Amino acid sequence: MPHRAAVRAEAARLRGLFEAAGALPVETSVLQPAEVLLDLYGEDIRARAYVTSDALRGEQMLRPDFTVPVVQMHMEHGAEPARYTYSGEVFRRQEEDAARANEYTQVGFEIFERAAPESADAEVFSMFFDILRPLGLRAATGDIGILMAAVEGLRTTERRKAALRRHIWRPRRFRALIDRFSGKSPVPDQRAALLAAAEPMAKAEPMIGLRGPDEISSRIKALRDDAQTAPISATEVELLDAVLAVRETSDNALERLRDIAVDLPAIQGAVDRLAKRLEALTARGLDITKLDFEASYGRTQMEYYDGFVFGFYAEKRPDLPPVATGGRYDALTRQLGQGREIPAVGGVIRPGLVLSLGGAT
């Protein structure tokens, strides 16, 4: 990896480009309250973040990402519309690949604007595309909103749809739920026995842990109600799989998704937004016939993305993580806005990777 001084200089150069586009430079604390991140992502975030404790402030996390604190700052104090840029270290635990950095620099660009979200998507993406063009990277794009709309359109209970929405960013768990809700996978023997018992709590051992009898009984009732729910139809599962299988150039992907929307009208609004975004990208000079679109892209990234997503990759260096990633996160502003919300989109570049691949300082 390049020397820290060179990375800082490259970060300053990149941030200067975003400032020239009207972004206000901002800073956030390295230590972030763990409570906010745990509320957003649950205990899973602990596997990715460094957690410490403060006698006065409680649990803290070394900053795993800039977007959450920037959104908090904007929702508390920001005017509309707004553009921000930032740079600094983030920290991610690496439990599977010791060669991947657990501390590295990010430079980001965020737009908060109500008027034309598809145009804002195109502006952010085209800026990253132009900045990274000299590196010859592959650009990948997707749209989490299309999959969310497909889930919302399923003819099943709200409880099942909520479970699927919660696990959109965990593809294996999502598939396991689809198989279970469609009747493809059998109910585990232990669960079947529990549901069949007249008094499941009759022989319960002394309670250990945080769940009390009332909470356990409520959970058993929910499982019994779910067991009586009709399975998701094979036709709907096929349509959902058809959406997830879309992987083509953006123009062809749009046509394919329009075809699927005939039988799955719930995704029509999201497909229309994709069409507007592609028009905005074309207006900025991008050739969408050469821009990859993958409907399942972005499902293993940070869970706040809920619309357009993108990433830039060095195809000749598959050992490297993405050089840049980004996307739309409207729902995050609702969660952190205390009653307020605003459409928002942004992305981050790793200046250390830019230098490693031959980028200029």
XYZ file of C-alpha atoms in Angstrom:
361
model
C 0.000 0.000 0.000
C 1.174 3.587 -0.605
C 2.673 5.634 2.218
C 0.172 7.364 4.514
C 1.390 10.811 3.431
C 0.709 9.959 -0.218
C -2.753 8.635 0.662
C -3.557 11.840 2.555
C -2.416 13.924 -0.404
C -4.579 11.888 -2.788
C -7.518 12.206 -0.398
C -7.081 15.984 -0.389
C -7.027 16.008 -4.201
C -10.225 13.972 -4.430
C -11.972 16.044 -1.805
C -10.986 19.160 -3.741
C -12.780 17.800 -6.814
C -15.970 17.343 -4.796
C -15.613 20.802 -3.264
C -15.351 22.209 -6.782
C -18.730 20.559 -7.462
C -20.269 22.559 -4.622
C -19.797 20.156 -1.710
C -19.264 21.532 1.791
C -16.364 19.805 3.620
C -17.434 18.258 6.935
C -15.837 16.132 9.642
C -17.193 13.482 12.001
C -15.857 11.950 15.210
C -13.757 8.807 14.957
C -15.651 7.364 17.927
C -19.364 6.906 17.220
C -22.129 5.930 19.675
C -22.659 2.191 19.301
C -26.355 2.475 20.186
C -27.258 4.156 16.892
C -25.481 1.585 14.748
C -26.868 -1.317 16.770
C -30.404 0.080 16.380
C -29.898 0.298 12.622
C -28.177 -3.019 11.939
C -28.633 -5.160 15.022
C -25.895 -7.185 16.640
C -24.485 -8.174 13.223
C -22.585 -4.873 13.132
C -20.341 -6.124 15.959
C -18.753 -8.607 13.557
C -17.610 -5.703 11.358
C -16.756 -2.983 13.855
C -14.353 -2.323 16.705
C -16.329 -1.777 19.900
C -15.077 -0.134 23.062
C -16.679 1.254 26.199
C -16.613 4.640 27.878
C -17.596 5.150 31.521
C -19.664 8.249 30.679
C -20.717 7.688 27.058
C -21.352 3.952 27.097
C -20.481 1.698 24.174
C -18.604 3.344 21.335
C -17.490 2.115 17.898
C -14.527 3.154 15.844
C -16.136 4.777 12.803
C -17.028 1.947 10.352
C -18.477 4.367 7.823
C -19.084 8.091 7.306
C -22.624 8.028 5.955
C -24.492 7.491 9.240
C -22.838 10.393 11.139
C -23.132 12.672 8.088
C -26.852 11.895 7.823
C -27.272 12.567 11.550
C -25.471 15.886 11.182
C -27.585 16.908 8.192
C -30.911 15.924 9.761
C -30.071 17.971 12.862
C -28.564 21.076 11.302
C -28.495 20.912 7.499
C -30.238 23.196 5.029
C -31.867 21.899 1.837
C -30.614 21.044 -0.675
C -27.107 20.165 0.531
C -23.871 18.607 -0.694
C -21.083 17.353 1.532
C -17.621 15.919 1.159
C -15.323 14.378 3.776
C -12.185 12.324 4.170
C -10.662 10.258 6.941
C -10.067 6.791 8.316
C -12.686 4.110 8.768
C -12.215 0.850 10.634
C -13.501 -2.613 9.701
C -12.694 -5.873 11.445
C -11.393 -8.593 9.140
C -12.065 -12.092 10.450
C -11.652 -14.047 7.205
C -8.916 -12.303 5.210
C -5.926 -10.999 7.144
C -4.563 -9.394 3.968
C -7.456 -6.920 3.750
C -6.970 -3.607 5.532
C -8.817 -3.063 8.795
C -8.078 0.679 8.709
C -8.146 2.753 5.539
C -9.014 6.208 4.222
C -12.298 7.093 2.526
C -13.249 10.205 0.599
C -16.960 10.770 0.130
C -19.530 12.880 -1.681
C -23.193 13.088 -0.625
C -26.219 14.908 -2.072
C -29.398 15.632 -0.078
C -32.042 16.904 -2.505
C -35.785 16.423 -3.022
C -36.327 17.837 -6.483
C -34.948 15.185 -8.857
C -33.539 12.049 -7.172
C -32.754 10.241 -10.442
C -30.749 13.264 -11.618
C -28.875 13.283 -8.299
C -28.098 9.567 -8.764
C -26.711 10.333 -12.204
C -24.660 13.284 -10.948
C -22.970 11.283 -8.189
C -22.280 8.295 -10.415
C -20.984 10.366 -13.353
C -18.613 12.274 -11.051
C -17.141 9.027 -9.760
C -17.045 7.624 -13.299
C -15.107 10.639 -14.606
C -12.694 10.750 -11.661
C -11.881 7.035 -11.975
C -11.917 6.855 -15.792
C -8.069 6.876 -16.106
C -7.870 3.641 -14.079
C -9.939 1.608 -16.582
C -12.193 0.135 -13.889
C -15.360 -1.887 -14.430
C -18.444 -0.055 -13.247
C -21.228 -2.168 -11.739
C -24.707 -0.806 -11.023
C -27.898 -2.148 -9.521
C -31.078 -1.092 -7.748
C -32.088 -2.511 -4.374
C -35.422 -0.700 -4.743
C -36.544 -3.083 -7.489
C -36.071 -6.130 -5.257
C -37.769 -4.334 -2.361
C -40.745 -3.561 -4.582
C -40.900 -7.195 -5.715
C -41.009 -8.360 -2.094
C -43.689 -5.796 -1.290
C -45.814 -7.160 -4.128
C -45.851 -10.757 -2.880
C -49.286 -12.090 -1.938
C -48.373 -13.147 1.571
C -48.522 -11.823 5.123
C -46.914 -8.592 6.242
C -44.901 -10.603 8.781
C -43.316 -12.678 6.009
C -42.636 -9.628 3.848
C -41.003 -7.876 6.805
C -38.719 -10.883 7.346
C -37.720 -10.880 3.668
C -37.085 -7.120 3.676
C -34.895 -7.485 6.757
C -32.717 -10.096 5.053
C -32.426 -8.608 1.566
C -28.766 -7.857 2.398
C -28.138 -11.467 3.469
C -28.645 -13.426 0.215
C -28.346 -16.927 1.721
C -30.756 -16.161 4.542
C -33.126 -14.483 2.072
C -33.103 -17.597 -0.148
C -33.697 -19.857 2.868
C -36.746 -17.775 3.810
C -38.112 -17.892 0.255
C -37.698 -21.683 0.227
C -39.450 -21.966 3.583
C -42.294 -19.565 2.801
C -42.935 -21.258 -0.561
C -42.995 -24.735 0.976
C -39.911 -25.844 -0.917
C -37.974 -26.669 2.248
C -39.617 -28.739 5.016
C -40.241 -27.448 8.525
C -37.373 -28.622 10.785
C -38.365 -31.547 13.010
C -37.656 -29.652 16.219
C -39.866 -26.742 15.170
C -42.632 -29.086 13.971
C -42.622 -30.828 17.346
C -42.745 -27.497 19.171
C -45.698 -26.282 17.106
C -47.563 -29.571 17.551
C -47.266 -29.588 21.338
C -50.441 -28.628 23.195
C -48.433 -26.833 25.899
C -44.982 -25.989 24.509
C -43.948 -24.290 27.758
C -45.076 -27.130 30.043
C -41.640 -28.735 30.405
C -39.613 -25.586 30.011
C -36.353 -25.528 31.939
C -35.445 -22.568 34.191
C -35.273 -19.419 32.063
C -31.762 -18.432 30.991
C -31.150 -15.280 28.990
C -33.135 -12.110 28.340
C -36.391 -13.554 26.949
C -39.204 -14.080 29.417
C -42.157 -16.509 29.216
C -44.475 -13.923 27.639
C -42.008 -13.154 24.858
C -41.387 -16.845 24.186
C -45.134 -17.579 24.093
C -45.655 -14.690 21.686
C -42.954 -16.063 19.419
C -44.520 -19.551 19.453
C -47.886 -18.034 18.543
C -46.299 -16.158 15.634
C -44.693 -19.396 14.401
C -48.031 -21.208 14.643
C -49.803 -18.427 12.722
C -47.100 -18.585 10.063
C -47.467 -22.368 9.784
C -51.129 -21.824 8.855
C -50.280 -19.289 6.143
C -50.603 -20.408 2.525
C -47.249 -20.792 0.747
C -45.973 -18.172 -1.663
C -46.930 -19.399 -5.108
C -44.409 -20.993 -7.450
C -45.265 -18.334 -10.046
C -44.317 -15.520 -7.692
C -41.089 -17.255 -6.718
C -40.217 -17.649 -10.407
C -40.860 -13.937 -10.994
C -38.713 -13.002 -7.994
C -35.945 -15.250 -9.304
C -36.311 -13.666 -12.739
C -35.722 -10.232 -11.200
C -32.651 -11.448 -9.308
C -31.265 -13.081 -12.459
C -31.208 -9.857 -14.499
C -27.580 -9.157 -15.348
C -27.048 -7.323 -18.630
C -26.077 -3.965 -20.023
C -28.341 -1.286 -18.589
C -30.423 -0.779 -21.747
C -31.140 -4.497 -22.089
C -31.733 -4.870 -18.341
C -34.373 -2.134 -18.501
C -36.236 -3.947 -21.276
C -36.026 -7.252 -19.412
C -37.381 -5.677 -16.220
C -40.196 -4.044 -18.171
C -41.139 -7.487 -19.460
C -41.135 -8.918 -15.913
C -43.230 -5.971 -14.679
C -46.077 -7.091 -16.937
C -46.534 -10.121 -14.651
C -45.179 -8.448 -11.501
C -46.718 -4.952 -11.580
C -45.449 -4.142 -8.074
C -42.023 -3.333 -9.558
C -43.330 -0.953 -12.241
C -42.649 2.209 -10.227
C -39.078 1.137 -9.463
C -38.513 0.223 -13.122
C -39.789 3.663 -14.160
C -37.262 5.253 -11.790
C -34.515 3.152 -13.367
C -35.575 4.435 -16.799
C -35.393 8.063 -15.588
C -31.949 7.431 -14.091
C -30.662 5.970 -17.347
C -32.013 8.984 -19.233
C -30.164 11.269 -16.792
C -26.950 9.261 -17.218
C -27.264 9.457 -21.010
C -27.744 13.224 -20.757
C -24.426 13.377 -18.883
C -22.645 11.599 -21.709
C -22.499 8.039 -20.367
C -23.082 5.178 -22.790
C -25.649 3.002 -21.019
C -25.230 0.282 -23.664
C -21.814 -0.361 -22.083
C -22.847 0.070 -18.457
C -23.437 -3.166 -16.533
C -26.589 -3.606 -14.459
C -27.082 -6.459 -11.958
C -30.412 -6.622 -10.160
C -28.835 -8.450 -7.212
C -25.841 -6.084 -6.930
C -25.282 -4.381 -3.590
C -26.892 -7.034 -1.411
C -23.742 -7.686 0.628
C -22.845 -4.038 1.278
C -23.937 -1.757 4.120
C -27.638 -2.223 4.729
C -28.739 1.382 4.405
C -28.840 1.351 0.599
C -32.425 1.084 -0.614
C -32.288 2.218 -4.256
C -29.574 2.834 -6.837
C -26.229 1.192 -5.966
C -22.871 1.189 -7.741
C -19.260 0.076 -7.449
C -15.991 0.335 -9.379
C -13.647 -2.674 -9.650
C -10.172 -3.405 -10.993
C -10.878 -6.534 -13.056
C -7.170 -7.370 -13.357
C -6.851 -7.256 -9.566
C -9.580 -9.530 -8.194
C -7.709 -9.571 -4.877
C -8.644 -5.934 -4.280
C -11.908 -4.690 -2.766
C -13.938 -2.163 -4.780
C -12.139 1.118 -5.382
C -15.393 3.028 -4.919
C -18.963 2.236 -3.869
C -22.140 4.188 -3.323
C -25.878 4.384 -3.599
C -29.179 5.839 -2.485
C -30.265 5.670 1.163
C -33.590 7.518 1.520
C -34.841 5.220 4.303
C -31.805 6.030 6.465
C -32.789 9.703 6.560
C -36.251 8.653 7.786
C -34.743 6.491 10.527
C -32.352 9.191 11.735
C -34.478 12.227 10.945
C -36.805 12.145 13.967
C -39.870 12.744 11.836
C -38.054 14.404 8.932
C -36.712 12.813 5.769
C -35.055 13.792 2.505
C -33.894 11.767 -0.517
C -30.135 11.238 -0.345
C -27.422 9.578 -2.425
C -23.650 9.408 -2.191
C -20.517 7.349 -2.468
C -16.947 6.855 -1.264
C -13.573 6.375 -2.949
C -10.547 4.696 -1.393
C -7.557 6.920 -2.298
C -5.075 4.253 -1.247
C -6.440 1.918 -3.916
C -6.444 4.712 -6.494
C -2.711 5.164 -5.885
C -2.047 1.402 -5.898
C -3.629 1.185 -9.348
C -1.573 4.021 -10.767
C -3.751 7.028 -10.050
C -2.079 10.439 -10.072
C -1.521 12.507 -6.961
